[in-house]
PDB file of C-alpha atoms in Angstrom:
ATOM      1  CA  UNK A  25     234.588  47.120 143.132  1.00  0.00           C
ATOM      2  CA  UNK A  26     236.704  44.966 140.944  1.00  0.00           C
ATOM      3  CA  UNK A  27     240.039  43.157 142.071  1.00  0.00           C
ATOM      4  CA  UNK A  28     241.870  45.521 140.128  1.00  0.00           C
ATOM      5  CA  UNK A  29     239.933  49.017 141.425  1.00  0.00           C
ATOM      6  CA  UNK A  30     242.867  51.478 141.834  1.00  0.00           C
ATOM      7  CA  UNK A  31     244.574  50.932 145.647  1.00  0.00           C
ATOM      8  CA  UNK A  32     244.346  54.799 146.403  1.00  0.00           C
ATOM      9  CA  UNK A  33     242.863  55.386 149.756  1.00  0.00           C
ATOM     10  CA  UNK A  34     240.148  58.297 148.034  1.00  0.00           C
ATOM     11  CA  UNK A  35     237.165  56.883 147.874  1.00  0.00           C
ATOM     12  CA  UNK A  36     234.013  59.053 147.275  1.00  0.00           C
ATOM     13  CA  UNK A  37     231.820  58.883 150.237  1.00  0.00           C
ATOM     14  CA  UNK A  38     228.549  58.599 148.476  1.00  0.00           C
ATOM     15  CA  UNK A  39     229.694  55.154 147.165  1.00  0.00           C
ATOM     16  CA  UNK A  40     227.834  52.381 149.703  1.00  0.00           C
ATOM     17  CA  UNK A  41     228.923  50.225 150.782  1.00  0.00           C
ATOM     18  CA  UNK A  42     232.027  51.763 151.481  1.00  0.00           C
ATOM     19  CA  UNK A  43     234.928  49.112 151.066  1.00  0.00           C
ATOM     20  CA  UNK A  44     238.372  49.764 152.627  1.00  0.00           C
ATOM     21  CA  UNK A  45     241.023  46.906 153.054  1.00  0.00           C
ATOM     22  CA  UNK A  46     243.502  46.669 155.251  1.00  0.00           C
ATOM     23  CA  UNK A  47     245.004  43.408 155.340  1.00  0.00           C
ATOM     24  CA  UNK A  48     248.283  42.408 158.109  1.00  0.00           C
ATOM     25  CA  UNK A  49     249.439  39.275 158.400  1.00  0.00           C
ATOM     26  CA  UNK A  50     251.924  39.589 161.028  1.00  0.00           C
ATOM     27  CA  UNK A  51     254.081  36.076 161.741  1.00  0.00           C
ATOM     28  CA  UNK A  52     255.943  35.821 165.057  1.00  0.00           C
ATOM     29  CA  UNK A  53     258.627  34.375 167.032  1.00  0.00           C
ATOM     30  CA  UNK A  54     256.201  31.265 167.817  1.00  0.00           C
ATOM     31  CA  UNK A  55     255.889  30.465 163.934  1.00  0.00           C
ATOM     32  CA  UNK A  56     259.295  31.332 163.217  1.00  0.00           C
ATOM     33  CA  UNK A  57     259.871  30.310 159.751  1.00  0.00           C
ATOM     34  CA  UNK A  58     256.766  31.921 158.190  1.00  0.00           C
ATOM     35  CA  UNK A  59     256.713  34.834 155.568  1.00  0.00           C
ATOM     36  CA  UNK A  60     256.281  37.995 156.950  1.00  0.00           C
ATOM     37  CA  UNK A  61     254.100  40.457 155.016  1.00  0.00           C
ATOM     38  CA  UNK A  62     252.481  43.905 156.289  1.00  0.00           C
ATOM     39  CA  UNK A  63     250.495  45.476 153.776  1.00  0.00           C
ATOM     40  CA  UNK A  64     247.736  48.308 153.872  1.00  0.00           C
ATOM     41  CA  UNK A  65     246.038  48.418 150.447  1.00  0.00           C
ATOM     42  CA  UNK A  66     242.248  50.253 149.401  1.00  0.00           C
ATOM     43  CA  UNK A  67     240.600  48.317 146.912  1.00  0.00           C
ATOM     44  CA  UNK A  68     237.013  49.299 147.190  1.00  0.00           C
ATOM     45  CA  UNK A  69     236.203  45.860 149.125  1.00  0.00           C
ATOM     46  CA  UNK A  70     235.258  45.316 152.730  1.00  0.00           C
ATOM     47  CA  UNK A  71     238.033  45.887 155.174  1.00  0.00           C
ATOM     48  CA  UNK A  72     239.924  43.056 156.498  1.00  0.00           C
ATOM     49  CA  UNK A  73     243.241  42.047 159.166  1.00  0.00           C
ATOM     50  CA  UNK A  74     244.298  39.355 159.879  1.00  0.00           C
ATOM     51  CA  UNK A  75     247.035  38.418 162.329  1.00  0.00           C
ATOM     52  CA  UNK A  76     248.868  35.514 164.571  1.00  0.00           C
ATOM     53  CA  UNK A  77     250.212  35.852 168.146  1.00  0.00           C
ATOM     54  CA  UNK A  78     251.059  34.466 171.185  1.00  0.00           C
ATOM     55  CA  UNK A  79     249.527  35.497 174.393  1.00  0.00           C
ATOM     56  CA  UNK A  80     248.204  33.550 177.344  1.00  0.00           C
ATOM     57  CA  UNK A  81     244.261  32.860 178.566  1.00  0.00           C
ATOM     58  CA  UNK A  82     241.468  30.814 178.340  1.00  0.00           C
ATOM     59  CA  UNK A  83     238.560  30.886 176.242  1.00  0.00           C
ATOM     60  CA  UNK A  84     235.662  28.397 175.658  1.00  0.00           C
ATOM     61  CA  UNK A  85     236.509  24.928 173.311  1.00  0.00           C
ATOM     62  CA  UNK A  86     235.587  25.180 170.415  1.00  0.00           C
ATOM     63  CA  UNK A  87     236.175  21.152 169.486  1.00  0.00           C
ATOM     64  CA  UNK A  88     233.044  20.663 171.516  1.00  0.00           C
ATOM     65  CA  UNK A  89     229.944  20.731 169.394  1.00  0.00           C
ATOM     66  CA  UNK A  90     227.607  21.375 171.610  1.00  0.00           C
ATOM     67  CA  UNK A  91     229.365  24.592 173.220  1.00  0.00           C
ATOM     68  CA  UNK A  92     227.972  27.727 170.903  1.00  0.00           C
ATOM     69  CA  UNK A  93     230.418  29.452 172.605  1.00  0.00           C
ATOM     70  CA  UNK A  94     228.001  32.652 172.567  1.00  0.00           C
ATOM     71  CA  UNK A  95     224.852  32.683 175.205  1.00  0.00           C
ATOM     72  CA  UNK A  96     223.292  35.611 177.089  1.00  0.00           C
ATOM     73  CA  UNK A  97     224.467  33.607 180.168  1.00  0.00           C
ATOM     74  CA  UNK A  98     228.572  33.732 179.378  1.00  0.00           C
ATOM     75  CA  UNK A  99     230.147  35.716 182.138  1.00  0.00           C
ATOM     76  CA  UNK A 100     232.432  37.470 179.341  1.00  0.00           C
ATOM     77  CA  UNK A 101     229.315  39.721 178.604  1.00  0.00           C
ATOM     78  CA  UNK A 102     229.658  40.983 182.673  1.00  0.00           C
ATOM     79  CA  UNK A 103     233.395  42.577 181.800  1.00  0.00           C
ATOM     80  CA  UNK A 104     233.229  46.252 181.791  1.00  0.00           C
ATOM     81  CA  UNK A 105     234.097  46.465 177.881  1.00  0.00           C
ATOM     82  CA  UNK A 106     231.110  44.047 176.769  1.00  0.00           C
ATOM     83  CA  UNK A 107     228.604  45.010 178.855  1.00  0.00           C
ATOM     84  CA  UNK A 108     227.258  48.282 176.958  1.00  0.00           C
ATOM     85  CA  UNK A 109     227.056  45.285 173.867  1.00  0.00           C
ATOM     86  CA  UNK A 110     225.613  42.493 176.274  1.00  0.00           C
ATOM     87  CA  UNK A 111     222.778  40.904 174.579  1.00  0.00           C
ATOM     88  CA  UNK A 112     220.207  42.304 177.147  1.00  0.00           C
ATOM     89  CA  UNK A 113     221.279  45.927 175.670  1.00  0.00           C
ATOM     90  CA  UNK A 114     221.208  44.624 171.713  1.00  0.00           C
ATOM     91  CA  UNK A 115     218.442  44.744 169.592  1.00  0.00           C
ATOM     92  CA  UNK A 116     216.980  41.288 168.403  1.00  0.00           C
ATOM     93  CA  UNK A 117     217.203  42.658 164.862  1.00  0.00           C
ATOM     94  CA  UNK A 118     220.895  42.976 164.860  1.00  0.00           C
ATOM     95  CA  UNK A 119     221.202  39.979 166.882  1.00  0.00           C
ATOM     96  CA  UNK A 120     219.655  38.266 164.074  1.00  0.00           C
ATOM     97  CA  UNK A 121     221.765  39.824 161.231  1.00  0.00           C
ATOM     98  CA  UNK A 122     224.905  38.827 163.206  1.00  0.00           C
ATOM     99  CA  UNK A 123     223.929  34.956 162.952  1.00  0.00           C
ATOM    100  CA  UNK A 124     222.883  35.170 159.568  1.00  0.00           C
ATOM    101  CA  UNK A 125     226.224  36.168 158.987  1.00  0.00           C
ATOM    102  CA  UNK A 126     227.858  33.138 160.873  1.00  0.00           C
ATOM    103  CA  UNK A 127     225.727  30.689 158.580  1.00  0.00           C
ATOM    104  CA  UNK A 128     226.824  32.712 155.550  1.00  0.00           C
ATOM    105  CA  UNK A 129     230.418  31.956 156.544  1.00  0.00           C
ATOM    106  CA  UNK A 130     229.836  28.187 157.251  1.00  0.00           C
ATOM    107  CA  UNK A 131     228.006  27.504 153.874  1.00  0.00           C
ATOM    108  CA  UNK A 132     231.051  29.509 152.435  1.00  0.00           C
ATOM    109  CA  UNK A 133     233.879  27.293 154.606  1.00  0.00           C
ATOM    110  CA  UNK A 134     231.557  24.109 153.887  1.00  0.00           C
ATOM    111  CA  UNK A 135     231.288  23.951 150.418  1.00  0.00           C
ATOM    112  CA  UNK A 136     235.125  26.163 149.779  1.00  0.00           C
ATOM    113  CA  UNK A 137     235.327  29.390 147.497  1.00  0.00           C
ATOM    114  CA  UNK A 138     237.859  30.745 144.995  1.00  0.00           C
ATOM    115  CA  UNK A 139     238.912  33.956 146.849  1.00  0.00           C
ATOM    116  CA  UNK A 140     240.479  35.198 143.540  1.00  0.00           C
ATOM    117  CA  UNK A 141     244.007  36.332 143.620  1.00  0.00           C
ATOM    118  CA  UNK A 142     244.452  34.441 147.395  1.00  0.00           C
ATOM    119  CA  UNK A 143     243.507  31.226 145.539  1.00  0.00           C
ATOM    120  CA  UNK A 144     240.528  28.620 145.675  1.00  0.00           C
ATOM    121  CA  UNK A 145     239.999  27.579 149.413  1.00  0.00           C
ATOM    122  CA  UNK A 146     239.076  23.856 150.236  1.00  0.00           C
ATOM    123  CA  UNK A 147     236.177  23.740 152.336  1.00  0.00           C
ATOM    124  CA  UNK A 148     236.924  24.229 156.162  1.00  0.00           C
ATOM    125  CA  UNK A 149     235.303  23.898 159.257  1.00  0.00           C
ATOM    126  CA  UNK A 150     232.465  25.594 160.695  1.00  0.00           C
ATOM    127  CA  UNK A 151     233.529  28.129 162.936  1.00  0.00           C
ATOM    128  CA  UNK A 152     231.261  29.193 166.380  1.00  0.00           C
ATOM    129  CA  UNK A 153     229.948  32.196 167.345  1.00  0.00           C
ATOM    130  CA  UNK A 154     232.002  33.026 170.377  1.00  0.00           C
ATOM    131  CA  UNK A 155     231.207  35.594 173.000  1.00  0.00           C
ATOM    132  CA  UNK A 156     234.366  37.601 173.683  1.00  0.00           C
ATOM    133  CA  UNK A 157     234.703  37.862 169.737  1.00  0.00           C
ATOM    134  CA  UNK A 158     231.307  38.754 169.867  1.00  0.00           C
ATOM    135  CA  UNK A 159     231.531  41.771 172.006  1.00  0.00           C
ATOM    136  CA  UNK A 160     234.490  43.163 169.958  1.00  0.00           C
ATOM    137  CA  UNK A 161     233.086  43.183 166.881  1.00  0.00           C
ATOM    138  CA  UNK A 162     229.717  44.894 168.293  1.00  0.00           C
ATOM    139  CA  UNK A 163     232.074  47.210 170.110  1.00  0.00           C
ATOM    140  CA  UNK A 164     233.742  48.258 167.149  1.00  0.00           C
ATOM    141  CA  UNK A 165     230.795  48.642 165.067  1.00  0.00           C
ATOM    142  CA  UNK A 166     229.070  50.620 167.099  1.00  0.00           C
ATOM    143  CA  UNK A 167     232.395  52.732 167.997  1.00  0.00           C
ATOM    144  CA  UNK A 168     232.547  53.384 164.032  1.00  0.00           C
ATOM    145  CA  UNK A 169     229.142  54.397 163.747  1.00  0.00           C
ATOM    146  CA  UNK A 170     228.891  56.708 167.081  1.00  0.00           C
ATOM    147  CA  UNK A 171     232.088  58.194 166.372  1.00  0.00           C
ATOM    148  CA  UNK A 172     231.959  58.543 162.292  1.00  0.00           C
ATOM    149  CA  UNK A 173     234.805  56.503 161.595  1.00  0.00           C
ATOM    150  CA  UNK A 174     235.716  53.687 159.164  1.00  0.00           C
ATOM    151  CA  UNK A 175     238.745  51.857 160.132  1.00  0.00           C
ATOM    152  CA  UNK A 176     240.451  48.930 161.717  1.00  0.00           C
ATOM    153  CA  UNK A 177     242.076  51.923 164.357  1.00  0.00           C
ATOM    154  CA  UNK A 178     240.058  53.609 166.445  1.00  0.00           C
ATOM    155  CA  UNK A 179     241.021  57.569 167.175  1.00  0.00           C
ATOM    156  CA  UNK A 180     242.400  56.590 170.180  1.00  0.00           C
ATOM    157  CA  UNK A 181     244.867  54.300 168.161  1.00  0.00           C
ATOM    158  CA  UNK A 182     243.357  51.141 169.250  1.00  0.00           C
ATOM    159  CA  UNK A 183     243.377  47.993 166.967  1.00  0.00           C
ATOM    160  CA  UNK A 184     241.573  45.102 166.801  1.00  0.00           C
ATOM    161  CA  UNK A 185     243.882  43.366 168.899  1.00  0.00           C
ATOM    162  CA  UNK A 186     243.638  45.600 171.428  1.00  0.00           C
ATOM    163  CA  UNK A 187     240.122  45.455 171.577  1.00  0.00           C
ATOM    164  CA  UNK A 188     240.235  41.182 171.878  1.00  0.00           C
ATOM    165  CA  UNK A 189     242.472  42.033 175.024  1.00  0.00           C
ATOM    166  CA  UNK A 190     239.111  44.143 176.420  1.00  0.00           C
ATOM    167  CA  UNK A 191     236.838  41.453 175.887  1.00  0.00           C
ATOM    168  CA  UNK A 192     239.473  38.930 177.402  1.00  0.00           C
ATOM    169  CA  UNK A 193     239.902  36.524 174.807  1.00  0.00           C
ATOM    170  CA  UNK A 194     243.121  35.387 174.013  1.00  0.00           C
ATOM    171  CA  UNK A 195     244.474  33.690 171.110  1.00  0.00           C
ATOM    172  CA  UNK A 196     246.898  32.012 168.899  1.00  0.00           C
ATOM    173  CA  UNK A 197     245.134  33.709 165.614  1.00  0.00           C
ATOM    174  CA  UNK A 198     242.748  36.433 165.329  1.00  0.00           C
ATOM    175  CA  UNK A 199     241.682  38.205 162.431  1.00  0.00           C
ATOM    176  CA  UNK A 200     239.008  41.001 161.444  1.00  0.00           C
ATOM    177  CA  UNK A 201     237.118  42.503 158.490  1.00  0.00           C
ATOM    178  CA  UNK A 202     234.949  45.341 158.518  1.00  0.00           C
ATOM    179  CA  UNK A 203     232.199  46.656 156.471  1.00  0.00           C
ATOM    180  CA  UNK A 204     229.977  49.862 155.995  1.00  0.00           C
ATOM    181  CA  UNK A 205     227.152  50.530 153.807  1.00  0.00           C
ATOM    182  CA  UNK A 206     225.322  46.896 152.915  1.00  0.00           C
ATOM    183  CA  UNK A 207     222.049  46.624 154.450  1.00  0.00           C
ATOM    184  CA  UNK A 208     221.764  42.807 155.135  1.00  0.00           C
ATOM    185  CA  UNK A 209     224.058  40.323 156.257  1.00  0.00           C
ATOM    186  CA  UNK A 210     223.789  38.244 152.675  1.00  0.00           C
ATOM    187  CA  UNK A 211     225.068  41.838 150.915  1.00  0.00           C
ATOM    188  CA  UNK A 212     227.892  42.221 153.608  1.00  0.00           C
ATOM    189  CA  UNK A 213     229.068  38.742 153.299  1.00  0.00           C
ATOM    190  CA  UNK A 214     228.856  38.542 149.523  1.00  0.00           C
ATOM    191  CA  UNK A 215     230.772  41.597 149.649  1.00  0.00           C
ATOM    192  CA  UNK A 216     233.587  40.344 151.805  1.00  0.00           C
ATOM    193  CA  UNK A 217     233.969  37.215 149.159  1.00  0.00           C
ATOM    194  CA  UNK A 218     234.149  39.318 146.681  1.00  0.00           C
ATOM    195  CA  UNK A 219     237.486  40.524 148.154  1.00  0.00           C
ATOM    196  CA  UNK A 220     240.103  38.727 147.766  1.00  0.00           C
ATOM    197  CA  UNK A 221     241.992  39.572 151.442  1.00  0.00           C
ATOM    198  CA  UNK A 222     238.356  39.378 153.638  1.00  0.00           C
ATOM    199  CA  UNK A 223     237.860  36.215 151.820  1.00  0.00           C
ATOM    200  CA  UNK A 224     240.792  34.912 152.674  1.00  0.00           C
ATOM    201  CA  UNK A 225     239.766  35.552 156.513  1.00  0.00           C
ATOM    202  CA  UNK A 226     236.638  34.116 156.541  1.00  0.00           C
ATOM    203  CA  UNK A 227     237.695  30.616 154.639  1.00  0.00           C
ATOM    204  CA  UNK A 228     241.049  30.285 157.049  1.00  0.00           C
ATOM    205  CA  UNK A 229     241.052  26.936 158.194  1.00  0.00           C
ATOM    206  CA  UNK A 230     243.148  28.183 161.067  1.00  0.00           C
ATOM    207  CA  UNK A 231     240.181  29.966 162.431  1.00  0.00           C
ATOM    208  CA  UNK A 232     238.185  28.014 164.949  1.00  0.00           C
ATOM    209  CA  UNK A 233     235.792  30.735 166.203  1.00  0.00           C
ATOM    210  CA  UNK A 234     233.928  33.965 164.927  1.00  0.00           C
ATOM    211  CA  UNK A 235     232.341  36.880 166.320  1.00  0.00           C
ATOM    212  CA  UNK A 236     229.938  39.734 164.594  1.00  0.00           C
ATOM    213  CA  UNK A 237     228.912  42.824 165.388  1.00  0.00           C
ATOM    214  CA  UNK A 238     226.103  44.671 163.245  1.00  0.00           C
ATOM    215  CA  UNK A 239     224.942  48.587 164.334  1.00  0.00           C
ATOM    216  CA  UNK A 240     222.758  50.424 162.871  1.00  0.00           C
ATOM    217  CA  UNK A 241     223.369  54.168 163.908  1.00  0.00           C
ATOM    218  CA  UNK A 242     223.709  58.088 162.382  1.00  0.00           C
ATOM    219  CA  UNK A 243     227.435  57.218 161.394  1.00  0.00           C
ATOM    220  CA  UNK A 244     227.855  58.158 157.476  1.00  0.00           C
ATOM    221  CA  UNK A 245     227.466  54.672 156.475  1.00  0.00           C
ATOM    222  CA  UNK A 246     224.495  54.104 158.583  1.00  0.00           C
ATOM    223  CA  UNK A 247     225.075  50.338 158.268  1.00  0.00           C
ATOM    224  CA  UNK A 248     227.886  49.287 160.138  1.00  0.00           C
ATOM    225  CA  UNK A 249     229.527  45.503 160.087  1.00  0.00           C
ATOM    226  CA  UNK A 250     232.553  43.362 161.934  1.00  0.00           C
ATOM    227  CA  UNK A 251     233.456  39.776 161.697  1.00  0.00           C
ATOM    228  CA  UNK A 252     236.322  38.796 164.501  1.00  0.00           C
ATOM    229  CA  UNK A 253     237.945  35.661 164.067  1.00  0.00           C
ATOM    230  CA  UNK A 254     240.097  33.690 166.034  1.00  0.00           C
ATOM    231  CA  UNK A 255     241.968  30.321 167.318  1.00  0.00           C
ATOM    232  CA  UNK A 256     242.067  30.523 171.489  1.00  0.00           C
ATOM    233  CA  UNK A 257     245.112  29.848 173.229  1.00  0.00           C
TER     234      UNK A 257
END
C-alpha cells in the first residue's frame, strides 16, 4: 500500500499480506525531556510499536561480537513462556526464515534507507539475534495464527511488552512490528521498509538486539511474522 493509503482500520481480508500499523512511541520519566507521541494509525503496511522504558534485569551483551545472543543452549528457552517455542519444538524451516530476516535487517542498518516520511536513516549497527526476543516474537506469531488474530494485543489484552516480561528480558528500548500474509522473509522485510513507522524500527540505532518469530499455521493469513527489538538494561 502506498504512504498515503487511507488510515481507516477496514481493510478487506482477501488483501495479503495484510498490513496494519500501530506505531507508540511512549517517552518516560528516565528520558524526561523527549516528545511524547501515541498514535494508532492503519496504513496498509506491516504493523509496528515501538517503545522506551525503564525496568530492571539482565540480559546477554550485546557489545560482544562473538555472543549471538540466540543458541539452543540459552537457559531463557527453559522458562515456562519459551519453552512451547524452544528451538527443539521449531521447525528448521522457520528457523531459517527468522535469520534470513536478521540479515535482511543488517544489510538494511549497514548500508541506511530512506524510511519515507520518518526520514533517510544513516546506516546503524548490526543488531543480534537474541533469545528472550526470540521467544516473544515466535510466541506471538504463533498466538496470532492459533488464535486468528492480527494485532499488537492479544485477546487477553496483552502487549508486546508484556510478553518481553514472559520471556524475561528487560530493557531500556523495545520495539515490535508484525506482519501477515508474505510468504518469505525478503517479502516481509521489504514490506516493513516500505512503511514508513516499521522502518523506522528496524533502522533505530538505539536498538542493539532483535528477535523473530515466523509461523506458519490455519490462521487467516496463514503466514504469520514478528520482529522484537530491543536495548537490555
Amino acid at each position: 500500500m502506498p504512504d498515503n493509503a487511507s488510515p481507516s482500520r477496514a481493510i478487506s481480508s482477501s488483501a495479503l499480506p495484510r498490513l496494519l500499523v500501530l506505531h507508540l512511541a511512549l517517552a518516560l520519566a528516565a528520558c524526561a525531556g523527549d516528545d511524547v507521541a501515541d498514535t494508532d494509525t492503519d496504513t496498509g503496511g506491516p504493523d509496528a510499536t515501538s517503545a522506551t522504558s525503564a525496568t530492571s534485569g539482565e540480559t546477554d551483551d550485546p557489545t560482544d561480537p562473538t555472543d549471538t545472543g540466540d543458541t539452543a543452549a540459552d537457559p531463557a528457552w527453559s522458562a515456562p513462556y519459551c519453552a512451547p517455542v524452544a528451538p527443539a519444538k521449531w521447525l528448521t524451516p522457520w528457523a531459517d526464515f527468522e535469520e534470513q530476516v536478521v540479515e535482511y535487517v543488517n544489510q538494511a542498518r549497514k548500508a541506511g534507507y530512506d524510511c519515507g516520511s520518518t526520514g533517510v536513516k544513516p546506516p546503524a549497527p548490526p543488531l543480534v539475534h537474541e533469545s528472550r526476543l526470540r521467544c516473544a516474537a515466535r510466541a506471538h506469531s504463533a498466538d496470532m495464527s492459533e488464535r486468528a488474530y492480527f494485532d499488537h494485543t492479544n485477546p487477553d489484552g496483552e502487549d508486546p511488552f508484556d510478553r518481553l516480561a514472559k520471556a524475561g528480558y528487560a530493557f531500556l528500548q523495545a520495539g515490535e512490528n508484525i506482519a501477515g500474509g508474505p510468504n518469505t522473509a525478503q517479502g516481509a522485510v521489504e514490506g516493513w521498509l516500505a512503511s514508513p513507522g516499521h522502518c523506522a524500527n528496524m533502522l533505530d540505532p538505539g536498538y542493539t538486539q532483535i528477535g523473530v518469530g515466523f509461523y506458519e499455521g490455519a490462521g487467516p493469513y496463514t503466514f504469520y511474522w514478528t520482529q522484537t527489538f530491543g536495548k537490555p538494561k
